[in-house]
Tab-separated table of C-alpha atoms in Angstrom:
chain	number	residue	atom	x	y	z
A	1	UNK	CA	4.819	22.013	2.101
A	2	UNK	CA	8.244	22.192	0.155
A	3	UNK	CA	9.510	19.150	1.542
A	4	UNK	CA	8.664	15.603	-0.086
A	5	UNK	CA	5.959	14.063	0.840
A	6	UNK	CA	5.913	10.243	1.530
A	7	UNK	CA	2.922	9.352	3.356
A	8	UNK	CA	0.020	9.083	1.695
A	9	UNK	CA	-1.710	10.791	4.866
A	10	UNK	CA	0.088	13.648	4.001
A	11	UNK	CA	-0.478	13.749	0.467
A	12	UNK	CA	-4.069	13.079	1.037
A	13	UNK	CA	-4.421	16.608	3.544
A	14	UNK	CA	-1.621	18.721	1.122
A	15	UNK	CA	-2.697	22.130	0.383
A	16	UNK	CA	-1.096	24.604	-1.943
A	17	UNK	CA	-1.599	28.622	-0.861
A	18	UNK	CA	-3.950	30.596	-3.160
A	19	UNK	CA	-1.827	33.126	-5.509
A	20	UNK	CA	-4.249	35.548	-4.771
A	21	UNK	CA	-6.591	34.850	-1.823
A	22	UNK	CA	-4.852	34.807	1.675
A	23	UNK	CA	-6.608	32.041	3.862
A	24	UNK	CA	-7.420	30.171	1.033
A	25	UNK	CA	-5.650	26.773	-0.068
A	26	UNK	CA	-6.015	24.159	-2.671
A	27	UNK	CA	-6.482	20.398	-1.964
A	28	UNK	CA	-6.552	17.394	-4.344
A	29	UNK	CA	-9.056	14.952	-2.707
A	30	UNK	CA	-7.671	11.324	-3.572
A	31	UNK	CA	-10.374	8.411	-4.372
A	32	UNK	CA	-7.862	6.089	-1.597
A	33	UNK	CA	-9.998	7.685	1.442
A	34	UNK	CA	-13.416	6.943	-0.007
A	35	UNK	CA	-15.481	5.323	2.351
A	36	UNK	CA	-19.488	4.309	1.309
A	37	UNK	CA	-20.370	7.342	-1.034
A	38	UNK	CA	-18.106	9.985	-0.644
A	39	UNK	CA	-14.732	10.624	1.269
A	40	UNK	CA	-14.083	10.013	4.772
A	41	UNK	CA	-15.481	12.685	7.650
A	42	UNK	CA	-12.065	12.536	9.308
A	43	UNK	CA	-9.558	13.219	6.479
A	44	UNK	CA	-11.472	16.081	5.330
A	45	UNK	CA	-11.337	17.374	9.029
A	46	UNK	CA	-8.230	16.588	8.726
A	47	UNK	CA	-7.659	18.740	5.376
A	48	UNK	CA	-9.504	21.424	6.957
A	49	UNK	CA	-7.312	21.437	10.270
A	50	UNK	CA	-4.564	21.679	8.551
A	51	UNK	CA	-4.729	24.464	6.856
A	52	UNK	CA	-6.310	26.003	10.147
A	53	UNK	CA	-2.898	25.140	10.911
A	54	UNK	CA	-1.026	26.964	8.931
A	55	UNK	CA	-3.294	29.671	9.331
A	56	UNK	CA	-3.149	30.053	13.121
A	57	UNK	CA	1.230	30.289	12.696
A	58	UNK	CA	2.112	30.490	16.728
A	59	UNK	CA	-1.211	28.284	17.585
A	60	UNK	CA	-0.038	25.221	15.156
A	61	UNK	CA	-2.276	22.446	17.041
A	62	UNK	CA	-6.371	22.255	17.104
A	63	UNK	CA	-7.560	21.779	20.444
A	64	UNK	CA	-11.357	21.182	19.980
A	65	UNK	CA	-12.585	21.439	16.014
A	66	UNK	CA	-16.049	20.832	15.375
A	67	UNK	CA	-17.358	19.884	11.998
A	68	UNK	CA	-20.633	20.190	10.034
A	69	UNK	CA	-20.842	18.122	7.278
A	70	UNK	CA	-23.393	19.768	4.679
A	71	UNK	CA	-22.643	17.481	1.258
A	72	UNK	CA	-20.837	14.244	0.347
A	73	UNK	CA	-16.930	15.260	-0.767
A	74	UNK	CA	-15.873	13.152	-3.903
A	75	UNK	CA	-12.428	12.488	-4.682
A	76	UNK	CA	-11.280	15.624	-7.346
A	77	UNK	CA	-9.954	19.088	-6.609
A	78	UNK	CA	-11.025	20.867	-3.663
A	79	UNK	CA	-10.741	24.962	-1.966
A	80	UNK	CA	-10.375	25.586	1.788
A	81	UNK	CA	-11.588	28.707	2.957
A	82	UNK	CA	-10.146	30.033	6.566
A	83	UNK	CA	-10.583	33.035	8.506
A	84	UNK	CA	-9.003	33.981	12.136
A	85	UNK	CA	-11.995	34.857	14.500
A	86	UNK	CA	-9.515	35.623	17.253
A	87	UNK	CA	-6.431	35.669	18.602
A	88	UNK	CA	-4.923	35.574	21.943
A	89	UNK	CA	-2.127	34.395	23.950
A	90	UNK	CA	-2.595	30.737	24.095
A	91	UNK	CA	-5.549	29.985	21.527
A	92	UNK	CA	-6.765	31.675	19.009
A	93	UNK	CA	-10.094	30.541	17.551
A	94	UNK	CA	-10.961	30.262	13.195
A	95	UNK	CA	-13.533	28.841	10.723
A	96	UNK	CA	-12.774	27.160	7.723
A	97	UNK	CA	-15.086	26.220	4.764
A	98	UNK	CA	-13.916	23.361	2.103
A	99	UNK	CA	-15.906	23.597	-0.979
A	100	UNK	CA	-15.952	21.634	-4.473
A	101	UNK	CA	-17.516	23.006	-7.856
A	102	UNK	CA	-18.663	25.674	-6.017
A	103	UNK	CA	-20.781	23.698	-3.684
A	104	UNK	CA	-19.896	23.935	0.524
A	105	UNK	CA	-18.881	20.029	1.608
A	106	UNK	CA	-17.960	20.981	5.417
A	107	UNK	CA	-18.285	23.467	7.654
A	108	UNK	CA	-15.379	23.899	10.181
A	109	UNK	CA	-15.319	26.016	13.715
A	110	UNK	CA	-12.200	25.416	15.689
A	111	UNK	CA	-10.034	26.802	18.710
A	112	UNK	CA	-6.139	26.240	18.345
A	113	UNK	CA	-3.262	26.367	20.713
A	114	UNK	CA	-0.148	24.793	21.204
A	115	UNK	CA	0.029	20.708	22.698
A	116	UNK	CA	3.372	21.278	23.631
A	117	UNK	CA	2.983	23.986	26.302
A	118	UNK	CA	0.037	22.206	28.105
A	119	UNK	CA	0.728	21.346	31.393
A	120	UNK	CA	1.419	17.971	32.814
A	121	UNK	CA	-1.036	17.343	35.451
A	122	UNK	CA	-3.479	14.261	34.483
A	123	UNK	CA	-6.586	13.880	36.719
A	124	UNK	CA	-8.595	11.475	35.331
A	125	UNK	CA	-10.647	8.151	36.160
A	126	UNK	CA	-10.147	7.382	31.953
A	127	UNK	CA	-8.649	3.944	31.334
A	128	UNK	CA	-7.469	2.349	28.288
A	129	UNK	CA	-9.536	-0.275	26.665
A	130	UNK	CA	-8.554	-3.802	27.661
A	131	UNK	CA	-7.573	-5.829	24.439
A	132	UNK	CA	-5.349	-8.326	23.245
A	133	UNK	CA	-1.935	-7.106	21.801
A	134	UNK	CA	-1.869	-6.161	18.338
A	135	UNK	CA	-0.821	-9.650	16.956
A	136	UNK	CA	-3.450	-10.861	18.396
A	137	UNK	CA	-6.286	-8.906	17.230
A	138	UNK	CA	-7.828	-9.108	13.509
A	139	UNK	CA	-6.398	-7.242	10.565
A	140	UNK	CA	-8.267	-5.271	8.069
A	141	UNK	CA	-7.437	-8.375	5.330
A	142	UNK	CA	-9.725	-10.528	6.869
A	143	UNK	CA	-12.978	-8.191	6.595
A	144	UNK	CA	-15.770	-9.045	4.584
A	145	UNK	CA	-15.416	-8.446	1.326
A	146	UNK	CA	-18.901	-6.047	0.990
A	147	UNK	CA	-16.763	-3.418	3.625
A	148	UNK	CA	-13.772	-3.612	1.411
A	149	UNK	CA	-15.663	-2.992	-1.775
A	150	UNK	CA	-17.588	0.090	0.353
A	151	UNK	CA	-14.319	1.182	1.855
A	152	UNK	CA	-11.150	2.260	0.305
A	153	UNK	CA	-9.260	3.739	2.966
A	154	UNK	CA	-9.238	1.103	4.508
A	155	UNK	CA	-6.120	0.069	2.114
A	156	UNK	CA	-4.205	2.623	3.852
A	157	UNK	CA	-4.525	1.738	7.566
A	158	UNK	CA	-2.940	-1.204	9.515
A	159	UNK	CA	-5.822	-1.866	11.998
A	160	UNK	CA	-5.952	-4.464	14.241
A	161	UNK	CA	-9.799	-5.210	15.784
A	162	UNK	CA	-10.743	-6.541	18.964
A	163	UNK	CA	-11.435	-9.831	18.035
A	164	UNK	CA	-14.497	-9.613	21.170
A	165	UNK	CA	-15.992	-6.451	19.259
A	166	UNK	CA	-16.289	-8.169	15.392
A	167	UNK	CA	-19.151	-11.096	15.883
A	168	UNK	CA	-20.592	-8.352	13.426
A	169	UNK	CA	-18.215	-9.577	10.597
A	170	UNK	CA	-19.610	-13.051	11.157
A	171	UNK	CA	-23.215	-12.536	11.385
A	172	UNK	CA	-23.311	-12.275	15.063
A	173	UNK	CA	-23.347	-8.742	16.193
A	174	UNK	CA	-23.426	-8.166	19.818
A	175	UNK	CA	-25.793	-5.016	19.668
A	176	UNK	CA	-23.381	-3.736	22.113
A	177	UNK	CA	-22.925	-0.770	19.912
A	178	UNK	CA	-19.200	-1.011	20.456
A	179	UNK	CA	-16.328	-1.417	18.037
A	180	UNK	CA	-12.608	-0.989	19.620
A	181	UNK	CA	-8.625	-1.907	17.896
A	182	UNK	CA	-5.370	-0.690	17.492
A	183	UNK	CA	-4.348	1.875	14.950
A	184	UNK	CA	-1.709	2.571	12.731
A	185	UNK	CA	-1.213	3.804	9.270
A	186	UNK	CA	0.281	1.281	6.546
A	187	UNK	CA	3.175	3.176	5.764
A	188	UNK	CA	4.664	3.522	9.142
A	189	UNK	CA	3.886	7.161	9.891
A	190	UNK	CA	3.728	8.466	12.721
A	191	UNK	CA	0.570	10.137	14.809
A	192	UNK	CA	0.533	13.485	15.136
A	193	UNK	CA	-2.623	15.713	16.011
A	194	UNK	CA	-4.223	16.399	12.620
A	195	UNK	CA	-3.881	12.214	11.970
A	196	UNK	CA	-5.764	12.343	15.731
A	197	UNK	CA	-8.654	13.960	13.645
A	198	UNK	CA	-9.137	11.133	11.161
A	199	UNK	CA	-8.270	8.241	13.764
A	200	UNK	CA	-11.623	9.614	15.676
A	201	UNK	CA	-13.211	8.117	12.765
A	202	UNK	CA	-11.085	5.603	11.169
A	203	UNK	CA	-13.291	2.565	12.125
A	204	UNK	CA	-15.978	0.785	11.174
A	205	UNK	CA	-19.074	2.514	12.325
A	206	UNK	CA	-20.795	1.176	15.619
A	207	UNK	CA	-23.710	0.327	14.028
A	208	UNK	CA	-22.274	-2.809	12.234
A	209	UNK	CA	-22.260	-4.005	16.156
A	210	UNK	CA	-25.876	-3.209	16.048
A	211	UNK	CA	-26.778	-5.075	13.302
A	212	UNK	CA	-26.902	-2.600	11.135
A	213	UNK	CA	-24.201	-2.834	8.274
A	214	UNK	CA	-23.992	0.173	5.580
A	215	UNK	CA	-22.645	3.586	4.983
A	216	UNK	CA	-23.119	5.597	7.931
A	217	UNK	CA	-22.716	9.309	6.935
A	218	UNK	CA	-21.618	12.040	9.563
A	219	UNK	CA	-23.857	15.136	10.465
A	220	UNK	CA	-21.412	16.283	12.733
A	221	UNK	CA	-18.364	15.647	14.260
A	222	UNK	CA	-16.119	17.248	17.336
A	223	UNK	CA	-12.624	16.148	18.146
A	224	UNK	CA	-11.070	17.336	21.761
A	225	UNK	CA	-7.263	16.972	21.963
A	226	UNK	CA	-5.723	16.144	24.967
A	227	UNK	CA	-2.018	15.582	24.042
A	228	UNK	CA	0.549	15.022	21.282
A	229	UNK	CA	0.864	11.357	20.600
A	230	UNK	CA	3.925	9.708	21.047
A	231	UNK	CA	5.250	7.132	18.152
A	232	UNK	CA	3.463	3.903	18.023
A	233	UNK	CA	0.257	1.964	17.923
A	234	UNK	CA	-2.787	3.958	18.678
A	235	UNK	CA	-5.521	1.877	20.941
A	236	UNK	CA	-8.910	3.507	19.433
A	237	UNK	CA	-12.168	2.612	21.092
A	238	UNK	CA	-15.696	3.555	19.511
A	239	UNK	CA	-19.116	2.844	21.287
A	240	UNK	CA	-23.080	3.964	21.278
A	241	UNK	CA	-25.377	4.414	23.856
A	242	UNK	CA	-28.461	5.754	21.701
A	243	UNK	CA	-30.014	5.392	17.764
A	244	UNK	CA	-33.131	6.876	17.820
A	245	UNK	CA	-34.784	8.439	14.982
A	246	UNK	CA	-32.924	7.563	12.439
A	247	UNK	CA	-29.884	8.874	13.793
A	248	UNK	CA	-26.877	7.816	16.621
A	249	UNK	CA	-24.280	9.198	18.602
A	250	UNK	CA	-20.747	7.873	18.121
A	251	UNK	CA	-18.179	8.465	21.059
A	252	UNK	CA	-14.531	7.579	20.435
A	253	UNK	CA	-11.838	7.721	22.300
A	254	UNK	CA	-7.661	7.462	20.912
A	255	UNK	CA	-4.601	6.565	23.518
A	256	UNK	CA	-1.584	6.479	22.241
A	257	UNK	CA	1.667	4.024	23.186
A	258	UNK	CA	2.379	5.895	26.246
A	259	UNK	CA	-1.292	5.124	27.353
A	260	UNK	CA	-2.214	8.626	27.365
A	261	UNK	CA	-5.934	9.584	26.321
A	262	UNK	CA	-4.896	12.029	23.575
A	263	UNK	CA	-7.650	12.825	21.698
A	264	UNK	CA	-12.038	12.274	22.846
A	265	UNK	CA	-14.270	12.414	20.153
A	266	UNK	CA	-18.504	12.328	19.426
A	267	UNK	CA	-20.538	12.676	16.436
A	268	UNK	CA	-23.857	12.501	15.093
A	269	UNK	CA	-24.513	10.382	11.915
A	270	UNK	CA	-27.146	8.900	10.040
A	271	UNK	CA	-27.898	5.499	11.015
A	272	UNK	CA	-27.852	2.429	7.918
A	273	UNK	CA	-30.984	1.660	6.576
A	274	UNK	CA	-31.935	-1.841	7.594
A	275	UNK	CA	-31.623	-4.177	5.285
């Protein structure tokens, strides 16, 4: 990037080119996107989509990335390793590593294309999830203080929950295993597709609707985009239908102002230890 930066999104995904390594870029993970023990699943897919990005040149937008997550990130210096698996005339398809001290933190496989040329006919019975308007739903300042301590990022979002999908916060959880709100980040920037990749896991987990409060980490995690947002408040909606073993399924799903589903969204994470 050579122009400034102002968001702290973009600060927080900035790479610099390798001097002597094509493919391979240099990121500066910042301690504001920590979430429970390490740094959030979606900024670092986020990190690694980007440079995918600039990798891919003609292809600029991921269209389904899928992302192993094989040790906790911590905030410090950081290497992203890409490599173009192929190429053709509307998506091309690359890996990228990210790696600190040596040790592999995720494991990326994605296919890339361009949102802009997709075409324009919607079949779909997808709706948007019902909820009051953003004034009327619950900001992040009124969250327990144990998920702010646990959950730094959190600083750097303007979300807005469902006031039917937080009983969690007040000791009445509606094992519904659904958590749903309206999205923006703090500084007013705008959605774009690699924020897409962190909103599809910008909220609390699902399990604190189960009961089940505590760092959740990710296994895995695959992001399908639909669309390129348009400006304004994101409507994000995460639910569960199965924990089993130790493990659940998260499904997410981000509409933008235009009430467009742009980007679907499951992963598999480690359920919370009960406490």
């Amino acid at each position: 990037m050579t122009t400034a930066i102002r968001s702290e999104f973009d600060r927080g995904i900035a790479l610099t080119p390798h001097s002597e390594q094509p493919g391979r870029y240099e990121a500066e993970l910042d301690a504001g996107w920590q979430i429970g023990g390490g740094i959030n699943g979606g900024l670092l897919l986020a990190v690694a989509g980007h440079a995918l990005s600039l990798r891919h040149g003609e292809h600029p937008d991921p269209v389904s990335i899928s992302g192993y997550y094989l040790s906790a990130a911590r905030p410090g210096p950081a290497s992203v390793r890409t490599e173009l698996v192929r190429q053709g005339r509307s998506l091309s398809t690359g890996t990228a590593s990210l790696s600190q001290d040596g040790e592999e933190r995720l494991r990326v496989l994605a296919t890339y294309g361009d949102l802009d040329g997709l075409g324009g006919e919607v079949r779909t019975t997808a709706r948007p999830p019902v909820m009051p308007p953003p004034e009327e739903c619950v900001g992040v300042e009124h969250a327990p203080p144990s998920l702010l301590d646990q959950a730094a990022l959190l600083e750097r979002f303007d979300l807005r929950l469902d006031p039917a999908t937080i009983g969690w916060a007040l000791g009445q959880p509606s094992k519904e295993g659904r958590i749903q709100g309206w999205f923006k980040l703090a500084d007013g920037r705008e959605p774009d597709p690699l924020l897409l990749l962190l909103v599809a896991d910008a909220l609390p987990p699902v399990t604190f609707d189960l009961g089940l409060p505590g760092w959740a980490p990710t296994i895995e995690l695959t992001v399908h985009l639909r669309a390129r947002p348009e400006p304004g408040w994101l409507r994000v909606s995460h639910a569960t239908r199965n924990l089993a073993g130790g493990y659940f399924e998260e499904d997410a799903e981000v509409w933008d102002s235009a009430g467009r589903l742009v980007a679907q969204s499951r992963q598999l994470a480690r359920a919370p230890r009960p406490q």
